[in-house]
Amino acid sequence: MVVIMDGKAISQALRQDLKKRIMKLKRPPSLNIISVGTDPASALYSKNQVKASKEVGIEAHHYHFDKILNSELITLISNELKNEDAIILQLPLPDGMNTEKILNAIRPDQDVDGLHYTNVGRRILGHKDVFWPCTPMGCMEILDWYNIEIEGKHAVVVGRSNLVGKPLATMLEKRNATVTQCHSRSKPLSRYTLLADILISAIGRAKVITAEMVKRDAIVIDVGMNRDENGVLCGDVDFENVKDKCSYITPVPGGIGPLTVTELLANTVLASERKQAKN
Ligand code: NAP
């Protein structure tokens, strides 16, 4: 019998723990969310992040700009936000903006999405006190919540973005899985996915992972957030057919999405705890 992994319920439990940690602090943690342009997904993520922050007691501020110069955004981050606990930049930025330069203007100790190159490098070197991106953290959290053994498993990650696929592969490798990383040139994709004990898809294309591509009793984590032909939110995995073949599966919505937001809150609380411990 397949287990449908409940990211929403896990998130609620984790958020209760975060509330308790926040109550022990001298002041509420602060999270600053920056978005630029007209991307509807960024607008929705920002709104959800502000709402979730307020629910647990984090002071969240959303800075939205229809248009802004790279230099102006860097000034905001380096000057006005320099005393804040946490900053997240919604990606992608509009064409013409220097994403790397702006991400690296966020101090590593405020970088709760873990994309500053100091955090990226320290992770690869095995440092512990470092921020990891929120979506891969959510994937690991859900595996741990269901007590799924990672060590010794063959994990196949489809996708190699800096935000999801790459850090996720590193996290799985650190937990002693043997990791295969696939991407758009891995052909045929089924050659790799069929060997997965744990299959994690972070592609961004509706229902690319079909039942024929999944090993019986595999654990399937779906990071994708897509719209199907009827405009309905769906993942990368053909959920209805794959669920009869695997042992565990995450739904979309209600799987990794809520956990990604929760991990952002967790990283923000951690950033604030570290900062307040120093003062
Ligand atoms: P991305 O930067 O566009 O990366 C997509 C990756 O998928 C790339 O590595 C690409 O390969 C690979 N790919 C594309 N088509 C493929 C195919 N047909 N077969 C195999 N690999 C293919 O996207 P991302 O930021 O990592 O996000 C991935 C998905 O996760 C999106 O749907 C996004 O909305 C979702 N997401 C969800 C959450 C959440 O909270 N649930 C958070 C973040 C992202 P190449 O490198 O060769 O181009």
Tab-separated table of N, CA and C in Angstrom, residues 73-171:
chain	number	residue	atom	x	y	z
A	73	LEU	N	19.635	47.819	-5.877
A	73	LEU	CA	19.280	46.637	-5.084
A	73	LEU	C	20.447	46.247	-4.162
A	74	ILE	N	21.647	46.358	-4.692
A	74	ILE	CA	22.832	46.039	-3.881
A	74	ILE	C	22.938	47.022	-2.710
A	75	THR	N	22.624	48.271	-2.966
A	75	THR	CA	22.656	49.274	-1.886
A	75	THR	C	21.616	48.944	-0.821
A	76	LEU	N	20.428	48.561	-1.263
A	76	LEU	CA	19.380	48.191	-0.289
A	76	LEU	C	19.872	47.054	0.606
A	77	ILE	N	20.422	46.020	-0.047
A	77	ILE	CA	20.856	44.831	0.709
A	77	ILE	C	22.019	45.181	1.648
A	78	SER	N	23.001	45.896	1.123
A	78	SER	CA	24.218	46.124	1.920
A	78	SER	C	24.052	47.217	2.969
A	79	ASN	N	23.146	48.165	2.739
A	79	ASN	CA	23.015	49.262	3.713
A	79	ASN	C	21.764	49.113	4.567
A	80	GLU	N	20.601	49.259	3.914
A	80	GLU	CA	19.359	49.285	4.710
A	80	GLU	C	19.083	47.964	5.417
A	81	LEU	N	19.472	46.859	4.791
A	81	LEU	CA	19.138	45.555	5.376
A	81	LEU	C	20.304	44.919	6.122
A	82	LYS	N	21.339	45.717	6.356
A	82	LYS	CA	22.559	45.085	6.903
A	82	LYS	C	22.384	44.539	8.329
A	83	ASN	N	21.432	45.096	9.081
A	83	ASN	CA	21.237	44.595	10.453
A	83	ASN	C	20.135	43.559	10.576
A	84	GLU	N	19.563	43.183	9.453
A	84	GLU	CA	18.451	42.222	9.481
A	84	GLU	C	18.987	40.801	9.642
A	85	ASP	N	18.114	39.924	10.164
A	85	ASP	CA	18.547	38.536	10.374
A	85	ASP	C	18.664	37.773	9.059
A	86	ALA	N	17.675	37.958	8.180
A	86	ALA	CA	17.587	37.047	7.034
A	86	ALA	C	17.067	37.761	5.794
A	87	ILE	N	17.600	37.360	4.636
A	87	ILE	CA	17.173	37.939	3.354
A	87	ILE	C	17.000	36.809	2.350
A	88	ILE	N	15.909	36.872	1.585
A	88	ILE	CA	15.760	35.936	0.455
A	88	ILE	C	15.415	36.740	-0.797
A	89	LEU	N	16.083	36.398	-1.873
A	89	LEU	CA	15.838	37.036	-3.165
A	89	LEU	C	15.036	36.069	-4.020
A	90	GLN	N	13.867	36.500	-4.496
A	90	GLN	CA	13.063	35.610	-5.343
A	90	GLN	C	13.703	35.509	-6.729
A	91	LEU	N	13.862	34.291	-7.202
A	91	LEU	CA	14.468	34.064	-8.519
A	91	LEU	C	13.429	33.433	-9.449
A	92	PRO	N	13.496	33.615	-10.736
A	92	PRO	CA	14.533	34.363	-11.435
A	92	PRO	C	14.275	35.866	-11.403
A	93	LEU	N	15.384	36.632	-11.491
A	93	LEU	CA	15.263	38.073	-11.661
A	93	LEU	C	15.004	38.368	-13.128
A	94	PRO	N	14.442	39.533	-13.458
A	94	PRO	CA	14.211	39.860	-14.876
A	94	PRO	C	15.526	39.882	-15.664
A	95	ASP	N	15.409	39.657	-16.963
A	95	ASP	CA	16.583	39.691	-17.844
A	95	ASP	C	17.345	40.994	-17.640
A	96	GLY	N	18.646	40.885	-17.723
A	96	GLY	CA	19.472	42.090	-17.625
A	96	GLY	C	19.962	42.343	-16.211
A	97	MET	N	19.377	41.670	-15.238
A	97	MET	CA	19.858	41.886	-13.863
A	97	MET	C	20.977	40.892	-13.551
A	98	ASN	N	21.889	41.307	-12.706
A	98	ASN	CA	23.064	40.489	-12.395
A	98	ASN	C	22.783	39.639	-11.140
A	99	THR	N	22.177	38.486	-11.363
A	99	THR	CA	21.727	37.648	-10.247
A	99	THR	C	22.882	37.295	-9.309
A	100	GLU	N	24.009	36.898	-9.896
A	100	GLU	CA	25.125	36.435	-9.063
A	100	GLU	C	25.635	37.552	-8.150
A	101	LYS	N	25.787	38.740	-8.749
A	101	LYS	CA	26.306	39.866	-7.966
A	101	LYS	C	25.342	40.234	-6.834
A	102	ILE	N	24.053	40.190	-7.133
A	102	ILE	CA	23.058	40.578	-6.124
A	102	ILE	C	23.003	39.512	-5.021
A	103	LEU	N	23.007	38.239	-5.420
A	103	LEU	CA	22.991	37.170	-4.397
A	103	LEU	C	24.199	37.292	-3.472
A	104	ASN	N	25.316	37.665	-4.040
A	104	ASN	CA	26.536	37.724	-3.234
A	104	ASN	C	26.660	39.004	-2.421
A	105	ALA	N	25.688	39.919	-2.617
A	105	ALA	CA	25.642	41.106	-1.749
A	105	ALA	C	24.985	40.760	-0.411
A	106	ILE	N	24.240	39.646	-0.394
A	106	ILE	CA	23.610	39.195	0.861
A	106	ILE	C	24.706	38.535	1.701
A	107	ARG	N	24.892	39.007	2.940
A	107	ARG	CA	25.945	38.406	3.780
A	107	ARG	C	25.652	36.925	4.016
A	108	PRO	N	26.668	36.065	4.033
A	108	PRO	CA	26.433	34.625	4.201
A	108	PRO	C	25.595	34.279	5.434
A	109	ASP	N	25.736	35.063	6.523
A	109	ASP	CA	24.961	34.741	7.735
A	109	ASP	C	23.488	35.167	7.626
A	110	GLN	N	23.151	35.946	6.587
A	110	GLN	CA	21.744	36.335	6.352
A	110	GLN	C	21.132	35.538	5.198
A	111	ASP	N	21.950	34.721	4.560
A	111	ASP	CA	21.604	34.106	3.273
A	111	ASP	C	20.802	32.815	3.488
A	112	VAL	N	19.520	32.989	3.813
A	112	VAL	CA	18.714	31.831	4.240
A	112	VAL	C	18.278	30.928	3.082
A	113	ASP	N	18.586	31.302	1.838
A	113	ASP	CA	18.358	30.351	0.745
A	113	ASP	C	19.680	29.713	0.308
A	114	GLY	N	20.759	30.055	1.009
A	114	GLY	CA	22.032	29.348	0.825
A	114	GLY	C	22.658	29.469	-0.552
A	115	LEU	N	22.541	30.644	-1.183
A	115	LEU	CA	23.064	30.756	-2.548
A	115	LEU	C	24.314	31.640	-2.663
A	116	HIS	N	24.743	32.236	-1.536
A	116	HIS	CA	25.997	32.999	-1.561
A	116	HIS	C	27.150	32.022	-1.802
A	117	TYR	N	28.150	32.438	-2.581
A	117	TYR	CA	29.163	31.436	-2.904
A	117	TYR	C	29.980	30.970	-1.702
A	118	THR	N	30.006	31.747	-0.637
A	118	THR	CA	30.652	31.258	0.595
A	118	THR	C	29.873	30.064	1.143
A	119	ASN	N	28.560	30.182	1.158
A	119	ASN	CA	27.750	29.064	1.654
A	119	ASN	C	27.859	27.850	0.727
A	120	VAL	N	27.848	28.092	-0.576
A	120	VAL	CA	27.963	26.979	-1.531
A	120	VAL	C	29.288	26.253	-1.317
A	121	GLY	N	30.374	27.024	-1.222
A	121	GLY	CA	31.712	26.430	-1.070
A	121	GLY	C	31.864	25.707	0.256
A	122	ARG	N	31.389	26.338	1.327
A	122	ARG	CA	31.529	25.713	2.650
A	122	ARG	C	30.735	24.412	2.736
A	123	ARG	N	29.609	24.367	2.034
A	123	ARG	CA	28.819	23.119	2.038
A	123	ARG	C	29.607	21.992	1.389
A	124	ILE	N	30.214	22.319	0.251
A	124	ILE	CA	30.940	21.284	-0.477
A	124	ILE	C	32.135	20.798	0.338
A	125	LEU	N	32.734	21.721	1.101
A	125	LEU	CA	33.879	21.343	1.942
A	125	LEU	C	33.453	20.602	3.207
A	126	GLY	N	32.138	20.530	3.457
A	126	GLY	CA	31.653	19.736	4.592
A	126	GLY	C	31.473	20.521	5.879
A	127	HIS	N	31.488	21.870	5.808
A	127	HIS	CA	31.245	22.659	7.023
A	127	HIS	C	29.813	22.435	7.497
A	128	LYS	N	29.629	22.515	8.806
A	128	LYS	CA	28.295	22.206	9.353
A	128	LYS	C	27.423	23.448	9.540
A	129	ASP	N	28.041	24.568	9.997
A	129	ASP	CA	27.237	25.754	10.346
A	129	ASP	C	26.956	26.608	9.113
A	130	VAL	N	26.236	26.052	8.172
A	130	VAL	CA	26.080	26.707	6.883
A	130	VAL	C	24.634	26.556	6.422
A	131	PHE	N	24.132	27.548	5.683
A	131	PHE	CA	22.752	27.445	5.212
A	131	PHE	C	22.660	26.618	3.930
A	132	TRP	N	21.636	25.752	3.902
A	132	TRP	CA	21.317	24.976	2.706
A	132	TRP	C	20.055	25.555	2.079
A	133	PRO	N	19.888	25.451	0.762
A	133	PRO	CA	18.654	25.939	0.138
A	133	PRO	C	17.426	25.196	0.685
A	134	CYS	N	16.322	25.915	0.729
A	134	CYS	CA	15.130	25.439	1.463
A	134	CYS	C	14.460	24.229	0.796
A	135	THR	N	14.402	24.175	-0.514
A	135	THR	CA	13.682	23.059	-1.150
A	135	THR	C	14.403	21.718	-0.941
A	136	PRO	N	15.718	21.630	-1.165
A	136	PRO	CA	16.398	20.367	-0.838
A	136	PRO	C	16.269	20.007	0.635
A	137	MET	N	16.289	21.022	1.514
A	137	MET	CA	16.088	20.727	2.951
A	137	MET	C	14.723	20.080	3.164
A	138	GLY	N	13.721	20.588	2.457
A	138	GLY	CA	12.371	20.022	2.573
A	138	GLY	C	12.332	18.573	2.111
A	139	CYS	N	13.079	18.263	1.052
A	139	CYS	CA	13.116	16.874	0.548
A	139	CYS	C	13.740	15.946	1.593
A	140	MET	N	14.829	16.409	2.215
A	140	MET	CA	15.488	15.561	3.216
A	140	MET	C	14.588	15.419	4.451
A	141	GLU	N	13.920	16.507	4.788
A	141	GLU	CA	13.033	16.493	5.968
A	141	GLU	C	11.929	15.451	5.796
A	142	ILE	N	11.357	15.396	4.610
A	142	ILE	CA	10.229	14.476	4.402
A	142	ILE	C	10.725	13.024	4.430
A	143	LEU	N	11.920	12.772	3.900
A	143	LEU	CA	12.481	11.409	3.953
A	143	LEU	C	12.725	11.012	5.411
A	144	ASP	N	13.261	11.948	6.183
A	144	ASP	CA	13.562	11.641	7.593
A	144	ASP	C	12.280	11.462	8.402
A	145	TRP	N	11.291	12.282	8.093
A	145	TRP	CA	10.028	12.216	8.853
A	145	TRP	C	9.410	10.817	8.742
A	146	TYR	N	9.542	10.226	7.552
A	146	TYR	CA	8.977	8.878	7.343
A	146	TYR	C	10.011	7.774	7.623
A	147	ASN	N	11.112	8.175	8.279
A	147	ASN	CA	12.162	7.213	8.667
A	147	ASN	C	12.672	6.395	7.489
A	148	ILE	N	12.824	7.043	6.371
A	148	ILE	CA	13.333	6.331	5.190
A	148	ILE	C	14.864	6.308	5.259
A	149	GLU	N	15.403	5.134	5.230
A	149	GLU	CA	16.868	4.968	5.283
A	149	GLU	C	17.447	5.535	3.983
A	150	ILE	N	18.466	6.362	4.114
A	150	ILE	CA	19.084	6.953	2.922
A	150	ILE	C	20.416	6.249	2.613
A	151	GLU	N	21.151	5.952	3.679
A	151	GLU	CA	22.462	5.321	3.499
A	151	GLU	C	22.331	4.022	2.697
A	152	GLY	N	23.193	3.893	1.713
A	152	GLY	CA	23.229	2.652	0.930
A	152	GLY	C	22.226	2.595	-0.207
A	153	LYS	N	21.317	3.592	-0.251
A	153	LYS	CA	20.312	3.591	-1.328
A	153	LYS	C	20.898	4.229	-2.596
A	154	HIS	N	20.284	3.894	-3.713
A	154	HIS	CA	20.627	4.587	-4.952
A	154	HIS	C	19.607	5.706	-5.156
A	155	ALA	N	20.067	6.957	-5.053
A	155	ALA	CA	19.173	8.108	-5.227
A	155	ALA	C	19.410	8.708	-6.604
A	156	VAL	N	18.351	8.890	-7.342
A	156	VAL	CA	18.459	9.543	-8.660
A	156	VAL	C	17.756	10.891	-8.566
A	157	VAL	N	18.532	11.957	-8.819
A	157	VAL	CA	17.994	13.321	-8.789
A	157	VAL	C	17.881	13.786	-10.234
A	158	VAL	N	16.679	14.161	-10.654
A	158	VAL	CA	16.522	14.672	-12.016
A	158	VAL	C	16.435	16.195	-11.921
A	159	GLY	N	17.420	16.863	-12.498
A	159	GLY	CA	17.548	18.318	-12.383
A	159	GLY	C	18.880	18.643	-11.748
A	160	ARG	N	19.509	19.711	-12.220
A	160	ARG	CA	20.845	20.072	-11.699
A	160	ARG	C	20.958	21.574	-11.460
A	161	SER	N	19.841	22.214	-11.069
A	161	SER	CA	19.915	23.660	-10.812
A	161	SER	C	20.684	23.917	-9.517
A	162	ASN	N	21.200	25.156	-9.408
A	162	ASN	CA	21.928	25.536	-8.188
A	162	ASN	C	21.009	25.566	-6.985
A	163	LEU	N	19.721	25.838	-7.232
A	163	LEU	CA	18.759	26.003	-6.144
A	163	LEU	C	18.239	24.668	-5.623
A	164	VAL	N	18.070	23.698	-6.519
A	164	VAL	CA	17.444	22.438	-6.093
A	164	VAL	C	18.350	21.224	-6.374
A	165	GLY	N	18.528	20.893	-7.644
A	165	GLY	CA	19.171	19.623	-8.000
A	165	GLY	C	20.564	19.444	-7.431
A	166	LYS	N	21.421	20.452	-7.600
A	166	LYS	CA	22.830	20.291	-7.159
A	166	LYS	C	22.937	20.147	-5.645
A	167	PRO	N	22.351	21.082	-4.859
A	167	PRO	CA	22.482	20.900	-3.410
A	167	PRO	C	21.821	19.622	-2.904
A	168	LEU	N	20.747	19.216	-3.544
A	168	LEU	CA	20.069	17.990	-3.122
A	168	LEU	C	20.974	16.779	-3.331
A	169	ALA	N	21.649	16.733	-4.470
A	169	ALA	CA	22.568	15.618	-4.732
A	169	ALA	C	23.673	15.598	-3.674
A	170	THR	N	24.170	16.784	-3.302
A	170	THR	CA	25.225	16.858	-2.275
A	170	THR	C	24.702	16.351	-0.929
A	171	MET	N	23.482	16.766	-0.592
A	171	MET	CA	22.904	16.342	0.702
A	171	MET	C	22.742	14.829	0.757
